[in-house]
């Protein structure tokens, strides 16, 4: 199978189910941003960090492929003529969301209480984590726009929201594990 098909040369692409849409369609923007996030998570896994973080990130990457598949499926073609779902995979569940919450709770046990906003940076791994967090927020915003027009499973939106929180806590954990400085944002007073 060749990787190039030439079917997208005029700015159109196919959703799962065959529906053709412009490449700038909000559904394409949504799963494309999830794909971008997944690539950043791959870079995070490549950092010199604890194996537990790598294991969690691998699970999250798999979850993001599930989310991408959901977003790439035309809702009008989601059910086959046989009555079966076109996308015959496990969906994102409340357990997946609870998993992220438990991981955050565990990391926060060893982190100092946060008293100020934090400036991203201090170590490349921390910076990559903050970039992933902001890409996750963008993916969430795109999915919310899509949801306004074609409702999505609420678990997908909740997962994306929780994942950005997880990535923030992970950046803090990286900071402390790697001995980097956490720089607080303290606004300067006028006059």
mmCIF file with all atom_site columns, C-alpha atoms in Angstrom:
data_model
loop_
_atom_site.group_PDB
_atom_site.id
_atom_site.type_symbol
_atom_site.label_atom_id
_atom_site.label_alt_id
_atom_site.label_comp_id
_atom_site.label_asym_id
_atom_site.label_entity_id
_atom_site.label_seq_id
_atom_site.pdbx_PDB_ins_code
_atom_site.Cartn_x
_atom_site.Cartn_y
_atom_site.Cartn_z
_atom_site.occupancy
_atom_site.B_iso_or_equiv
_atom_site.pdbx_formal_charge
_atom_site.auth_seq_id
_atom_site.auth_comp_id
_atom_site.auth_asym_id
_atom_site.auth_atom_id
_atom_site.pdbx_PDB_model_num
ATOM 1   C CA . UNK A 1 1   ? 0.000   0.000  0.000  1.00 0.00 ? 1   UNK A CA 1
ATOM 2   C CA . UNK A 1 2   ? 1.384   3.397  -0.951 1.00 0.00 ? 2   UNK A CA 1
ATOM 3   C CA . UNK A 1 3   ? 1.272   6.178  1.628  1.00 0.00 ? 3   UNK A CA 1
ATOM 4   C CA . UNK A 1 4   ? 0.211   8.747  -0.945 1.00 0.00 ? 4   UNK A CA 1
ATOM 5   C CA . UNK A 1 5   ? -3.170  8.542  -2.642 1.00 0.00 ? 5   UNK A CA 1
ATOM 6   C CA . UNK A 1 6   ? -3.375  11.911 -4.427 1.00 0.00 ? 6   UNK A CA 1
ATOM 7   C CA . UNK A 1 7   ? -7.031  12.109 -3.343 1.00 0.00 ? 7   UNK A CA 1
ATOM 8   C CA . UNK A 1 8   ? -6.313  15.136 -1.139 1.00 0.00 ? 8   UNK A CA 1
ATOM 9   C CA . UNK A 1 9   ? -4.488  17.190 -3.737 1.00 0.00 ? 9   UNK A CA 1
ATOM 10  C CA . UNK A 1 10  ? -7.423  19.559 -4.153 1.00 0.00 ? 10  UNK A CA 1
ATOM 11  C CA . UNK A 1 11  ? -7.934  20.264 -0.447 1.00 0.00 ? 11  UNK A CA 1
ATOM 12  C CA . UNK A 1 12  ? -10.462 17.533 0.380  1.00 0.00 ? 12  UNK A CA 1
ATOM 13  C CA . UNK A 1 13  ? -10.100 14.454 2.570  1.00 0.00 ? 13  UNK A CA 1
ATOM 14  C CA . UNK A 1 14  ? -12.256 11.541 3.694  1.00 0.00 ? 14  UNK A CA 1
ATOM 15  C CA . UNK A 1 15  ? -13.688 10.884 7.123  1.00 0.00 ? 15  UNK A CA 1
ATOM 16  C CA . UNK A 1 16  ? -14.002 7.358  8.482  1.00 0.00 ? 16  UNK A CA 1
ATOM 17  C CA . UNK A 1 17  ? -17.049 6.186  6.561  1.00 0.00 ? 17  UNK A CA 1
ATOM 18  C CA . UNK A 1 18  ? -16.050 7.843  3.292  1.00 0.00 ? 18  UNK A CA 1
ATOM 19  C CA . UNK A 1 19  ? -17.629 11.295 3.578  1.00 0.00 ? 19  UNK A CA 1
ATOM 20  C CA . UNK A 1 20  ? -15.433 13.861 1.807  1.00 0.00 ? 20  UNK A CA 1
ATOM 21  C CA . UNK A 1 21  ? -14.882 17.197 3.572  1.00 0.00 ? 21  UNK A CA 1
ATOM 22  C CA . UNK A 1 22  ? -12.500 20.147 3.158  1.00 0.00 ? 22  UNK A CA 1
ATOM 23  C CA . UNK A 1 23  ? -9.200  19.737 4.988  1.00 0.00 ? 23  UNK A CA 1
ATOM 24  C CA . UNK A 1 24  ? -10.046 22.831 7.036  1.00 0.00 ? 24  UNK A CA 1
ATOM 25  C CA . UNK A 1 25  ? -13.325 21.282 8.310  1.00 0.00 ? 25  UNK A CA 1
ATOM 26  C CA . UNK A 1 26  ? -13.661 21.525 12.103 1.00 0.00 ? 26  UNK A CA 1
ATOM 27  C CA . UNK A 1 27  ? -13.740 17.727 12.361 1.00 0.00 ? 27  UNK A CA 1
ATOM 28  C CA . UNK A 1 28  ? -10.352 17.550 10.581 1.00 0.00 ? 28  UNK A CA 1
ATOM 29  C CA . UNK A 1 29  ? -9.021  20.407 12.740 1.00 0.00 ? 29  UNK A CA 1
ATOM 30  C CA . UNK A 1 30  ? -10.161 18.489 15.828 1.00 0.00 ? 30  UNK A CA 1
ATOM 31  C CA . UNK A 1 31  ? -8.529  15.165 15.132 1.00 0.00 ? 31  UNK A CA 1
ATOM 32  C CA . UNK A 1 32  ? -5.510  16.829 13.516 1.00 0.00 ? 32  UNK A CA 1
ATOM 33  C CA . UNK A 1 33  ? -4.854  18.724 16.735 1.00 0.00 ? 33  UNK A CA 1
ATOM 34  C CA . UNK A 1 34  ? -5.245  15.503 18.725 1.00 0.00 ? 34  UNK A CA 1
ATOM 35  C CA . UNK A 1 35  ? -2.644  13.958 16.406 1.00 0.00 ? 35  UNK A CA 1
ATOM 36  C CA . UNK A 1 36  ? -0.328  16.928 17.023 1.00 0.00 ? 36  UNK A CA 1
ATOM 37  C CA . UNK A 1 37  ? -0.785  16.470 20.773 1.00 0.00 ? 37  UNK A CA 1
ATOM 38  C CA . UNK A 1 38  ? -0.004  12.777 20.453 1.00 0.00 ? 38  UNK A CA 1
ATOM 39  C CA . UNK A 1 39  ? 3.284   13.648 18.744 1.00 0.00 ? 39  UNK A CA 1
ATOM 40  C CA . UNK A 1 40  ? 4.240   15.971 21.595 1.00 0.00 ? 40  UNK A CA 1
ATOM 41  C CA . UNK A 1 41  ? 3.454   13.188 24.066 1.00 0.00 ? 41  UNK A CA 1
ATOM 42  C CA . UNK A 1 42  ? 5.812   10.937 22.124 1.00 0.00 ? 42  UNK A CA 1
ATOM 43  C CA . UNK A 1 43  ? 8.531   13.557 22.628 1.00 0.00 ? 43  UNK A CA 1
ATOM 44  C CA . UNK A 1 44  ? 7.723   13.644 26.345 1.00 0.00 ? 44  UNK A CA 1
ATOM 45  C CA . UNK A 1 45  ? 8.078   9.856  26.551 1.00 0.00 ? 45  UNK A CA 1
ATOM 46  C CA . UNK A 1 46  ? 11.525  10.210 24.962 1.00 0.00 ? 46  UNK A CA 1
ATOM 47  C CA . UNK A 1 47  ? 12.753  12.385 27.844 1.00 0.00 ? 47  UNK A CA 1
ATOM 48  C CA . UNK A 1 48  ? 14.883  11.100 30.706 1.00 0.00 ? 48  UNK A CA 1
ATOM 49  C CA . UNK A 1 49  ? 11.997  10.841 33.190 1.00 0.00 ? 49  UNK A CA 1
ATOM 50  C CA . UNK A 1 50  ? 10.567  8.192  35.502 1.00 0.00 ? 50  UNK A CA 1
ATOM 51  C CA . UNK A 1 51  ? 9.322   5.006  33.854 1.00 0.00 ? 51  UNK A CA 1
ATOM 52  C CA . UNK A 1 52  ? 5.882   5.487  35.475 1.00 0.00 ? 52  UNK A CA 1
ATOM 53  C CA . UNK A 1 53  ? 5.432   8.752  33.569 1.00 0.00 ? 53  UNK A CA 1
ATOM 54  C CA . UNK A 1 54  ? 6.373   6.971  30.347 1.00 0.00 ? 54  UNK A CA 1
ATOM 55  C CA . UNK A 1 55  ? 3.846   4.203  31.038 1.00 0.00 ? 55  UNK A CA 1
ATOM 56  C CA . UNK A 1 56  ? 1.066   6.705  31.680 1.00 0.00 ? 56  UNK A CA 1
ATOM 57  C CA . UNK A 1 57  ? 1.969   8.708  28.580 1.00 0.00 ? 57  UNK A CA 1
ATOM 58  C CA . UNK A 1 58  ? 1.844   5.514  26.498 1.00 0.00 ? 58  UNK A CA 1
ATOM 59  C CA . UNK A 1 59  ? -1.663  4.798  27.789 1.00 0.00 ? 59  UNK A CA 1
ATOM 60  C CA . UNK A 1 60  ? -2.684  8.387  27.047 1.00 0.00 ? 60  UNK A CA 1
ATOM 61  C CA . UNK A 1 61  ? -1.287  8.132  23.515 1.00 0.00 ? 61  UNK A CA 1
ATOM 62  C CA . UNK A 1 62  ? -3.449  5.061  22.943 1.00 0.00 ? 62  UNK A CA 1
ATOM 63  C CA . UNK A 1 63  ? -6.458  6.917  24.357 1.00 0.00 ? 63  UNK A CA 1
ATOM 64  C CA . UNK A 1 64  ? -5.745  9.788  21.970 1.00 0.00 ? 64  UNK A CA 1
ATOM 65  C CA . UNK A 1 65  ? -5.819  7.391  19.020 1.00 0.00 ? 65  UNK A CA 1
ATOM 66  C CA . UNK A 1 66  ? -9.263  6.321  20.228 1.00 0.00 ? 66  UNK A CA 1
ATOM 67  C CA . UNK A 1 67  ? -10.352 9.955  20.480 1.00 0.00 ? 67  UNK A CA 1
ATOM 68  C CA . UNK A 1 68  ? -8.922  10.690 17.045 1.00 0.00 ? 68  UNK A CA 1
ATOM 69  C CA . UNK A 1 69  ? -10.882 7.766  15.606 1.00 0.00 ? 69  UNK A CA 1
ATOM 70  C CA . UNK A 1 70  ? -14.080 9.009  17.225 1.00 0.00 ? 70  UNK A CA 1
ATOM 71  C CA . UNK A 1 71  ? -13.507 12.514 15.884 1.00 0.00 ? 71  UNK A CA 1
ATOM 72  C CA . UNK A 1 72  ? -12.681 11.167 12.403 1.00 0.00 ? 72  UNK A CA 1
ATOM 73  C CA . UNK A 1 73  ? -15.951 9.240  12.142 1.00 0.00 ? 73  UNK A CA 1
ATOM 74  C CA . UNK A 1 74  ? -18.856 10.819 10.276 1.00 0.00 ? 74  UNK A CA 1
ATOM 75  C CA . UNK A 1 75  ? -21.740 10.619 12.787 1.00 0.00 ? 75  UNK A CA 1
ATOM 76  C CA . UNK A 1 76  ? -24.176 10.010 9.927  1.00 0.00 ? 76  UNK A CA 1
ATOM 77  C CA . UNK A 1 77  ? -22.202 6.904  8.987  1.00 0.00 ? 77  UNK A CA 1
ATOM 78  C CA . UNK A 1 78  ? -21.289 5.753  12.497 1.00 0.00 ? 78  UNK A CA 1
ATOM 79  C CA . UNK A 1 79  ? -23.820 2.913  12.399 1.00 0.00 ? 79  UNK A CA 1
ATOM 80  C CA . UNK A 1 80  ? -23.549 0.328  9.633  1.00 0.00 ? 80  UNK A CA 1
ATOM 81  C CA . UNK A 1 81  ? -26.569 -1.089 7.797  1.00 0.00 ? 81  UNK A CA 1
ATOM 82  C CA . UNK A 1 82  ? -26.206 -4.180 9.973  1.00 0.00 ? 82  UNK A CA 1
ATOM 83  C CA . UNK A 1 83  ? -26.815 -1.985 13.045 1.00 0.00 ? 83  UNK A CA 1
ATOM 84  C CA . UNK A 1 84  ? -23.269 -2.420 14.329 1.00 0.00 ? 84  UNK A CA 1
ATOM 85  C CA . UNK A 1 85  ? -21.017 0.522  15.082 1.00 0.00 ? 85  UNK A CA 1
ATOM 86  C CA . UNK A 1 86  ? -18.552 1.359  12.310 1.00 0.00 ? 86  UNK A CA 1
ATOM 87  C CA . UNK A 1 87  ? -15.949 2.131  14.975 1.00 0.00 ? 87  UNK A CA 1
ATOM 88  C CA . UNK A 1 88  ? -15.686 -1.244 16.693 1.00 0.00 ? 88  UNK A CA 1
ATOM 89  C CA . UNK A 1 89  ? -13.274 -0.232 19.471 1.00 0.00 ? 89  UNK A CA 1
ATOM 90  C CA . UNK A 1 90  ? -13.522 0.574  23.179 1.00 0.00 ? 90  UNK A CA 1
ATOM 91  C CA . UNK A 1 91  ? -14.526 4.188  23.740 1.00 0.00 ? 91  UNK A CA 1
ATOM 92  C CA . UNK A 1 92  ? -13.205 6.654  26.289 1.00 0.00 ? 92  UNK A CA 1
ATOM 93  C CA . UNK A 1 93  ? -14.802 5.891  29.650 1.00 0.00 ? 93  UNK A CA 1
ATOM 94  C CA . UNK A 1 94  ? -15.217 7.444  33.069 1.00 0.00 ? 94  UNK A CA 1
ATOM 95  C CA . UNK A 1 95  ? -12.512 4.992  34.206 1.00 0.00 ? 95  UNK A CA 1
ATOM 96  C CA . UNK A 1 96  ? -10.030 6.590  31.772 1.00 0.00 ? 96  UNK A CA 1
ATOM 97  C CA . UNK A 1 97  ? -10.827 9.995  33.259 1.00 0.00 ? 97  UNK A CA 1
ATOM 98  C CA . UNK A 1 98  ? -10.559 8.665  36.817 1.00 0.00 ? 98  UNK A CA 1
ATOM 99  C CA . UNK A 1 99  ? -7.158  7.167  35.907 1.00 0.00 ? 99  UNK A CA 1
ATOM 100 C CA . UNK A 1 100 ? -5.827  10.644 35.025 1.00 0.00 ? 100 UNK A CA 1
ATOM 101 C CA . UNK A 1 101 ? -7.266  12.062 38.256 1.00 0.00 ? 101 UNK A CA 1
ATOM 102 C CA . UNK A 1 102 ? -5.604  9.343  40.347 1.00 0.00 ? 102 UNK A CA 1
ATOM 103 C CA . UNK A 1 103 ? -2.266  9.974  38.617 1.00 0.00 ? 103 UNK A CA 1
ATOM 104 C CA . UNK A 1 104 ? -2.567  13.698 39.360 1.00 0.00 ? 104 UNK A CA 1
ATOM 105 C CA . UNK A 1 105 ? -3.459  13.023 42.996 1.00 0.00 ? 105 UNK A CA 1
ATOM 106 C CA . UNK A 1 106 ? -0.438  10.742 43.331 1.00 0.00 ? 106 UNK A CA 1
ATOM 107 C CA . UNK A 1 107 ? 1.960   13.298 41.804 1.00 0.00 ? 107 UNK A CA 1
ATOM 108 C CA . UNK A 1 108 ? 0.558   16.156 43.888 1.00 0.00 ? 108 UNK A CA 1
ATOM 109 C CA . UNK A 1 109 ? 1.274   14.264 47.117 1.00 0.00 ? 109 UNK A CA 1
ATOM 110 C CA . UNK A 1 110 ? 4.977   15.014 46.673 1.00 0.00 ? 110 UNK A CA 1
ATOM 111 C CA . UNK A 1 111 ? 4.693   18.532 45.199 1.00 0.00 ? 111 UNK A CA 1
ATOM 112 C CA . UNK A 1 112 ? 4.681   21.748 47.217 1.00 0.00 ? 112 UNK A CA 1
ATOM 113 C CA . UNK A 1 113 ? 1.409   23.637 47.310 1.00 0.00 ? 113 UNK A CA 1
ATOM 114 C CA . UNK A 1 114 ? 1.033   26.018 44.402 1.00 0.00 ? 114 UNK A CA 1
ATOM 115 C CA . UNK A 1 115 ? 0.623   29.630 45.493 1.00 0.00 ? 115 UNK A CA 1
ATOM 116 C CA . UNK A 1 116 ? 1.175   31.526 42.212 1.00 0.00 ? 116 UNK A CA 1
ATOM 117 C CA . UNK A 1 117 ? 0.910   31.076 38.482 1.00 0.00 ? 117 UNK A CA 1
ATOM 118 C CA . UNK A 1 118 ? 4.003   29.385 37.095 1.00 0.00 ? 118 UNK A CA 1
ATOM 119 C CA . UNK A 1 119 ? 6.024   30.489 34.086 1.00 0.00 ? 119 UNK A CA 1
ATOM 120 C CA . UNK A 1 120 ? 6.605   27.580 31.683 1.00 0.00 ? 120 UNK A CA 1
ATOM 121 C CA . UNK A 1 121 ? 10.232  26.514 31.392 1.00 0.00 ? 121 UNK A CA 1
ATOM 122 C CA . UNK A 1 122 ? 13.222  25.606 33.524 1.00 0.00 ? 122 UNK A CA 1
ATOM 123 C CA . UNK A 1 123 ? 14.197  22.431 31.662 1.00 0.00 ? 123 UNK A CA 1
ATOM 124 C CA . UNK A 1 124 ? 13.502  21.174 28.103 1.00 0.00 ? 124 UNK A CA 1
ATOM 125 C CA . UNK A 1 125 ? 11.302  18.315 29.390 1.00 0.00 ? 125 UNK A CA 1
ATOM 126 C CA . UNK A 1 126 ? 9.239   20.780 31.441 1.00 0.00 ? 126 UNK A CA 1
ATOM 127 C CA . UNK A 1 127 ? 8.894   23.107 28.451 1.00 0.00 ? 127 UNK A CA 1
ATOM 128 C CA . UNK A 1 128 ? 7.809   20.242 26.181 1.00 0.00 ? 128 UNK A CA 1
ATOM 129 C CA . UNK A 1 129 ? 5.207   19.295 28.763 1.00 0.00 ? 129 UNK A CA 1
ATOM 130 C CA . UNK A 1 130 ? 3.809   22.832 28.825 1.00 0.00 ? 130 UNK A CA 1
ATOM 131 C CA . UNK A 1 131 ? 3.682   22.893 25.026 1.00 0.00 ? 131 UNK A CA 1
ATOM 132 C CA . UNK A 1 132 ? 1.762   19.598 25.106 1.00 0.00 ? 132 UNK A CA 1
ATOM 133 C CA . UNK A 1 133 ? -0.613  21.112 27.682 1.00 0.00 ? 133 UNK A CA 1
ATOM 134 C CA . UNK A 1 134 ? -1.370  24.106 25.460 1.00 0.00 ? 134 UNK A CA 1
ATOM 135 C CA . UNK A 1 135 ? -1.851  21.901 22.394 1.00 0.00 ? 135 UNK A CA 1
ATOM 136 C CA . UNK A 1 136 ? -4.225  19.786 24.490 1.00 0.00 ? 136 UNK A CA 1
ATOM 137 C CA . UNK A 1 137 ? -6.227  22.905 25.372 1.00 0.00 ? 137 UNK A CA 1
ATOM 138 C CA . UNK A 1 138 ? -6.410  23.808 21.670 1.00 0.00 ? 138 UNK A CA 1
ATOM 139 C CA . UNK A 1 139 ? -7.581  20.279 20.831 1.00 0.00 ? 139 UNK A CA 1
ATOM 140 C CA . UNK A 1 140 ? -10.222 20.623 23.543 1.00 0.00 ? 140 UNK A CA 1
ATOM 141 C CA . UNK A 1 141 ? -11.391 23.968 22.117 1.00 0.00 ? 141 UNK A CA 1
ATOM 142 C CA . UNK A 1 142 ? -11.642 22.450 18.629 1.00 0.00 ? 142 UNK A CA 1
ATOM 143 C CA . UNK A 1 143 ? -13.618 19.497 19.974 1.00 0.00 ? 143 UNK A CA 1
ATOM 144 C CA . UNK A 1 144 ? -15.959 21.912 21.782 1.00 0.00 ? 144 UNK A CA 1
ATOM 145 C CA . UNK A 1 145 ? -16.657 23.767 18.533 1.00 0.00 ? 145 UNK A CA 1
ATOM 146 C CA . UNK A 1 146 ? -17.342 20.455 16.821 1.00 0.00 ? 146 UNK A CA 1
ATOM 147 C CA . UNK A 1 147 ? -19.581 19.408 19.735 1.00 0.00 ? 147 UNK A CA 1
ATOM 148 C CA . UNK A 1 148 ? -21.705 22.558 19.296 1.00 0.00 ? 148 UNK A CA 1
ATOM 149 C CA . UNK A 1 149 ? -22.484 21.489 15.708 1.00 0.00 ? 149 UNK A CA 1
ATOM 150 C CA . UNK A 1 150 ? -22.411 17.698 15.972 1.00 0.00 ? 150 UNK A CA 1
ATOM 151 C CA . UNK A 1 151 ? -22.609 16.488 19.589 1.00 0.00 ? 151 UNK A CA 1
ATOM 152 C CA . UNK A 1 152 ? -19.792 14.249 20.786 1.00 0.00 ? 152 UNK A CA 1
ATOM 153 C CA . UNK A 1 153 ? -19.682 11.741 23.597 1.00 0.00 ? 153 UNK A CA 1
ATOM 154 C CA . UNK A 1 154 ? -19.322 13.856 26.751 1.00 0.00 ? 154 UNK A CA 1
ATOM 155 C CA . UNK A 1 155 ? -16.514 11.568 27.968 1.00 0.00 ? 155 UNK A CA 1
ATOM 156 C CA . UNK A 1 156 ? -14.299 12.773 25.105 1.00 0.00 ? 156 UNK A CA 1
ATOM 157 C CA . UNK A 1 157 ? -14.618 16.395 26.206 1.00 0.00 ? 157 UNK A CA 1
ATOM 158 C CA . UNK A 1 158 ? -14.107 15.510 29.876 1.00 0.00 ? 158 UNK A CA 1
ATOM 159 C CA . UNK A 1 159 ? -11.028 13.454 29.039 1.00 0.00 ? 159 UNK A CA 1
ATOM 160 C CA . UNK A 1 160 ? -9.451  16.295 27.052 1.00 0.00 ? 160 UNK A CA 1
ATOM 161 C CA . UNK A 1 161 ? -10.133 18.725 29.897 1.00 0.00 ? 161 UNK A CA 1
ATOM 162 C CA . UNK A 1 162 ? -8.631  16.373 32.480 1.00 0.00 ? 162 UNK A CA 1
ATOM 163 C CA . UNK A 1 163 ? -5.646  15.593 30.257 1.00 0.00 ? 163 UNK A CA 1
ATOM 164 C CA . UNK A 1 164 ? -4.593  19.242 30.104 1.00 0.00 ? 164 UNK A CA 1
ATOM 165 C CA . UNK A 1 165 ? -4.775  19.343 33.914 1.00 0.00 ? 165 UNK A CA 1
ATOM 166 C CA . UNK A 1 166 ? -2.691  16.169 34.053 1.00 0.00 ? 166 UNK A CA 1
ATOM 167 C CA . UNK A 1 167 ? -0.062  17.695 31.768 1.00 0.00 ? 167 UNK A CA 1
ATOM 168 C CA . UNK A 1 168 ? 0.170   20.766 34.006 1.00 0.00 ? 168 UNK A CA 1
ATOM 169 C CA . UNK A 1 169 ? 0.754   18.609 37.088 1.00 0.00 ? 169 UNK A CA 1
ATOM 170 C CA . UNK A 1 170 ? 3.198   16.451 35.114 1.00 0.00 ? 170 UNK A CA 1
ATOM 171 C CA . UNK A 1 171 ? 5.190   19.579 34.183 1.00 0.00 ? 171 UNK A CA 1
ATOM 172 C CA . UNK A 1 172 ? 5.410   20.434 37.879 1.00 0.00 ? 172 UNK A CA 1
ATOM 173 C CA . UNK A 1 173 ? 6.485   16.870 38.703 1.00 0.00 ? 173 UNK A CA 1
ATOM 174 C CA . UNK A 1 174 ? 9.164   17.030 35.991 1.00 0.00 ? 174 UNK A CA 1
ATOM 175 C CA . UNK A 1 175 ? 10.369  20.324 37.472 1.00 0.00 ? 175 UNK A CA 1
ATOM 176 C CA . UNK A 1 176 ? 10.917  18.792 40.889 1.00 0.00 ? 176 UNK A CA 1
ATOM 177 C CA . UNK A 1 177 ? 12.229  15.431 39.687 1.00 0.00 ? 177 UNK A CA 1
ATOM 178 C CA . UNK A 1 178 ? 14.754  17.103 37.372 1.00 0.00 ? 178 UNK A CA 1
ATOM 179 C CA . UNK A 1 179 ? 15.834  19.692 39.936 1.00 0.00 ? 179 UNK A CA 1
ATOM 180 C CA . UNK A 1 180 ? 14.682  22.598 37.794 1.00 0.00 ? 180 UNK A CA 1
ATOM 181 C CA . UNK A 1 181 ? 13.530  25.919 39.167 1.00 0.00 ? 181 UNK A CA 1
ATOM 182 C CA . UNK A 1 182 ? 9.796   26.610 39.248 1.00 0.00 ? 182 UNK A CA 1
ATOM 183 C CA . UNK A 1 183 ? 9.505   30.302 38.457 1.00 0.00 ? 183 UNK A CA 1
ATOM 184 C CA . UNK A 1 184 ? 6.438   31.942 39.929 1.00 0.00 ? 184 UNK A CA 1
ATOM 185 C CA . UNK A 1 185 ? 4.736   34.749 38.073 1.00 0.00 ? 185 UNK A CA 1
ATOM 186 C CA . UNK A 1 186 ? 4.500   37.678 40.453 1.00 0.00 ? 186 UNK A CA 1
ATOM 187 C CA . UNK A 1 187 ? 3.065   40.716 38.669 1.00 0.00 ? 187 UNK A CA 1
ATOM 188 C CA . UNK A 1 188 ? 4.850   44.003 39.238 1.00 0.00 ? 188 UNK A CA 1
ATOM 189 C CA . UNK A 1 189 ? 2.823   46.637 41.040 1.00 0.00 ? 189 UNK A CA 1
ATOM 190 C CA . UNK A 1 190 ? 2.147   49.911 39.235 1.00 0.00 ? 190 UNK A CA 1
ATOM 191 C CA . UNK A 1 191 ? 3.604   53.166 40.481 1.00 0.00 ? 191 UNK A CA 1
#
